[in-house]
XYZ file of C-alpha atoms in Angstrom:
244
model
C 5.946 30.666 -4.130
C 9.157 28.768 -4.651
C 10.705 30.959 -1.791
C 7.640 29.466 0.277
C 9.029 26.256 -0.738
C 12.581 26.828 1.403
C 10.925 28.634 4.019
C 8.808 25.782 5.104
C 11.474 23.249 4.617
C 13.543 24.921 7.007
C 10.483 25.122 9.669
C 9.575 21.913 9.040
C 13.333 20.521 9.669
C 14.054 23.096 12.972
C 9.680 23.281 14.231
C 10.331 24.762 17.314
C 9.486 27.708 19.371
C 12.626 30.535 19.792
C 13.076 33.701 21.563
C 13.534 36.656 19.788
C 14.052 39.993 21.870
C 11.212 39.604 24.253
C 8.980 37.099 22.215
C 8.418 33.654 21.457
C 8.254 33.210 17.049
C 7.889 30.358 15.308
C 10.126 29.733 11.769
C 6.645 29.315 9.882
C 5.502 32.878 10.942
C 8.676 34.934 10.953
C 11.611 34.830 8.234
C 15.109 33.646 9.926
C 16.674 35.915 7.435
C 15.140 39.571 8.157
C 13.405 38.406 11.317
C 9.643 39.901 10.157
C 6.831 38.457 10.168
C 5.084 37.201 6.989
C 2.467 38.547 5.114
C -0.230 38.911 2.903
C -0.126 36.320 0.273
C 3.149 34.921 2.027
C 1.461 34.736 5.433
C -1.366 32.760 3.827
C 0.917 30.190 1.741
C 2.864 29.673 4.874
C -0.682 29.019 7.304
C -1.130 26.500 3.679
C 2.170 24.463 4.591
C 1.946 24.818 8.259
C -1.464 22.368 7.872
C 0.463 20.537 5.036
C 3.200 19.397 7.556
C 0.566 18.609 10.673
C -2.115 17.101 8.898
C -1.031 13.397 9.353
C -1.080 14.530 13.019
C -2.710 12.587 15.670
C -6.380 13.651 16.125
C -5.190 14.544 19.581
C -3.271 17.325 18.218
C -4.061 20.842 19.305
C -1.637 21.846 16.808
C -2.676 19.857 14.181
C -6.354 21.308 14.325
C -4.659 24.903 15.623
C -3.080 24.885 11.876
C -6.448 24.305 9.928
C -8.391 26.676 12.161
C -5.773 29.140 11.708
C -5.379 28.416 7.829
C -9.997 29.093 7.897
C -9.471 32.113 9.801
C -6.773 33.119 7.498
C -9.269 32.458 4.118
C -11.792 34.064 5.438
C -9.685 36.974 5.779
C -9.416 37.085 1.885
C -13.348 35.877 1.556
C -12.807 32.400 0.207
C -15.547 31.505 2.890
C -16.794 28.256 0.971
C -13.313 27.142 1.922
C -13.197 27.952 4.849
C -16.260 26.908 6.254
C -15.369 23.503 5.158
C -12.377 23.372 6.855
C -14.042 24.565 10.177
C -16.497 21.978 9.512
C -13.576 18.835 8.666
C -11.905 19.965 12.453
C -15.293 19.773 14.190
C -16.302 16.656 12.996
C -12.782 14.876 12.659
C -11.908 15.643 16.737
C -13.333 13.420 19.810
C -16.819 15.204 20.362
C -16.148 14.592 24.262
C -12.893 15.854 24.616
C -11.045 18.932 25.424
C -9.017 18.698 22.425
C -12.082 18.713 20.435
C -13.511 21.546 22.838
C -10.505 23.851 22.186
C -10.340 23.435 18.721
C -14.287 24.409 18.249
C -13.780 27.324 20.039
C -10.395 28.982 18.442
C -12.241 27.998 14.877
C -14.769 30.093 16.090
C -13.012 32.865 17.533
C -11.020 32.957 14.379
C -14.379 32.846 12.626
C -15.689 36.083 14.388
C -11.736 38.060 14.174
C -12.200 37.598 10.159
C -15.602 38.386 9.792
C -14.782 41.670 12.085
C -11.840 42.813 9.557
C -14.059 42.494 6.194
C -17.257 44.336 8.284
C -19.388 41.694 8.795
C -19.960 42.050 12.254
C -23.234 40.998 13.035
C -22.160 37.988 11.789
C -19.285 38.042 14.069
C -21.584 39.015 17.137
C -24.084 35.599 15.844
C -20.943 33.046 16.256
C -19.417 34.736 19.573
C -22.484 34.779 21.273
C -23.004 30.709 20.397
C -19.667 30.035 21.568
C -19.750 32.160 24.947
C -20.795 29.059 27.286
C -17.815 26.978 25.693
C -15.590 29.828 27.760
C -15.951 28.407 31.110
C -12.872 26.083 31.082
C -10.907 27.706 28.694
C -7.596 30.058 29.340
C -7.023 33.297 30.280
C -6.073 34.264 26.904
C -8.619 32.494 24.698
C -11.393 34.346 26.864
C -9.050 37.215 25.852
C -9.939 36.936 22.300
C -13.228 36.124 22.849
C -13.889 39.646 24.755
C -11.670 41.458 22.097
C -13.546 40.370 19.654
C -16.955 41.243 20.923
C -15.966 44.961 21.634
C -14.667 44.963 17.705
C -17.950 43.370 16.919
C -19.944 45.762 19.209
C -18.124 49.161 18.548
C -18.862 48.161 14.198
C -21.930 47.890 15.256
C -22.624 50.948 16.490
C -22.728 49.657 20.666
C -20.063 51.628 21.772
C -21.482 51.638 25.480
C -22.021 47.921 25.221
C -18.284 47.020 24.100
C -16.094 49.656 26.426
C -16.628 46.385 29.541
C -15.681 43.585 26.719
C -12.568 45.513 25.958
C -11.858 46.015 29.039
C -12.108 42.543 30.087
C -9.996 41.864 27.382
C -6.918 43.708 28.594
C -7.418 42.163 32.151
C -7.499 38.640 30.622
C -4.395 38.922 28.339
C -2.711 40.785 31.477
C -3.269 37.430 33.531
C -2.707 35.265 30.845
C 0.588 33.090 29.717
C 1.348 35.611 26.780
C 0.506 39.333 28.209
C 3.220 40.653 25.184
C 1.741 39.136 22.380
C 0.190 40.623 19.403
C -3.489 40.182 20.621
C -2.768 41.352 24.056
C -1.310 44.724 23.166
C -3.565 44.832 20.195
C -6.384 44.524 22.906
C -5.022 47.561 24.879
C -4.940 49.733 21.415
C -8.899 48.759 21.122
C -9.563 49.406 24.487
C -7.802 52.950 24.040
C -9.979 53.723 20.703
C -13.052 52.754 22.500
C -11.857 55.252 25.445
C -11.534 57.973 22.724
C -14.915 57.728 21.629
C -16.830 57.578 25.147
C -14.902 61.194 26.175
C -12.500 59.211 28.345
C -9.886 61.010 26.303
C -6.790 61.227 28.892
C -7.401 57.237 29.358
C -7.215 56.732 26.057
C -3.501 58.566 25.766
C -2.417 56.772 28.485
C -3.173 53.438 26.959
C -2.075 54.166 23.693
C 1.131 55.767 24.843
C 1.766 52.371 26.377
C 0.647 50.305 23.130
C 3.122 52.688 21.466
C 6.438 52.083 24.047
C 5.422 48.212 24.682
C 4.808 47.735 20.964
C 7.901 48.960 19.734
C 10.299 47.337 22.269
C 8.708 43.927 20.927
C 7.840 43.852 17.733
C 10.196 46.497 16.541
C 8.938 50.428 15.257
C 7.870 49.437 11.469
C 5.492 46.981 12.939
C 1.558 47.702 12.337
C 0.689 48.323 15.931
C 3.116 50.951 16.844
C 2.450 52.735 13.407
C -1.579 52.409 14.574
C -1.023 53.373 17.845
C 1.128 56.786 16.674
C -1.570 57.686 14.378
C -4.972 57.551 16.753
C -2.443 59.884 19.363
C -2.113 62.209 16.399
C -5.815 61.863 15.649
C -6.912 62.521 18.987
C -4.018 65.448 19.272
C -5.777 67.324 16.443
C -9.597 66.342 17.716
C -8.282 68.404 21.432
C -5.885 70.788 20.207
């Protein structure tokens, strides 16, 4: 990882927020070079010296506990979940117990929690934490109740409760919609759930719609090699064949 090395030396020197087309990126998540996002083993290094460089932080720091809860979610995603439970367990017990700091921090680690135990099938495990951290919701923002909803459809639909996670989704998309970043990754990735969801309950022309617009919006920010737009491409094809 000595690339790793320059990479964060440069973020840590110039850690700021900048626009790129019609998106806020950060130098730790998105090469200044080629402009993409990291990845894989890259994208996990990087989440390592992200919480390298905040971890002297004040324990009032969102980000600082943002960057270890991101870094567990991130583990869990490659099942090191020893590790990662620890470090959920070293933000909950190192912020103020009474604060909102402490409050947020609880709840992204466990939204996080859920999102990775979702992509690696474990969803009933998912389901277990969201449903524990559902009355934390009440003061939180648009777009952390957002992720919250996504991730119960995910959890749901896994699980078999399609019926059940069509209104989470669906909440989901409203949330992100009204929320301070209706662009981002989650939002539009919320929309492409939503539209699978749609797919499987018959609501088939919904579901076109919706991915249609995952498709345009997803390619005008992120750029046509992205993920989503390559996702969003293939479920149109899929449900093109399943009509034809």
């Amino acid at each position: 990882f000595a690339h790793a090395d320059c990479v964060a030396e440069m973020a840590a020197r110039d850690d700021r927020m900048t626009v790129e087309g019609r998106r806020l990126v950060s130098r730790w998540e998105v090469c200044t070079n080629c402009h993409q996002g990291f990845t894989g083993a890259m994208h996990l290094e990087m989440r390592r010296r992200v919480w390298r460089h905040f971890r002297n932080a004040p324990d009032d720091s969102l980000r600082k506990w943002g960057a270890l809860t991101t870094l567990a979610g991130r583990l869990e995603l490659y099942e090191e979940f020893d590790v990662a439970e620890r470090l959920h367990q070293q933000a909950s017990r190192s912020v103020a117990a009474d604060g909102p700091i402490y409050r947020q921090a609880v709840l992204n680690s466990q939204i996080s929690r859920a999102q990775a135990l979702n992509f690696v099938a474990r969803s009933r495990d998912a389901l277990e934490i969201l449903e524990r951290v559902q009355p934390r919701l009440e003061l939180s923002s648009a777009y952390d109740r957002g992720g919250y909803n996504k991730e119960m459809s995910v959890a749901l639909a896994n699980l078999g409760r399609v019926d059940e996670a069509v209104p989470f989704a669906t909440n989901a998309v409203e949330l992100f919609r009204r929320s301070e970043r209706p662009q981002s990754f989650e939002a539009l990735h919320s929309m492409y759930v939503q539209a699978r969801l749609f797919a499987k309950v018959g609501r088939v022309e919904e579901a076109k719609e919706t991915l249609n617009h995952v498709l345009a919006a997803s390619t005008r920010v992120f750029g046509h090699e992205h993920v989503l737009p390559r996702k969003a491409q293939y479920a149109l094809r899929q449900i093109a064949e399943l009509t034809a």
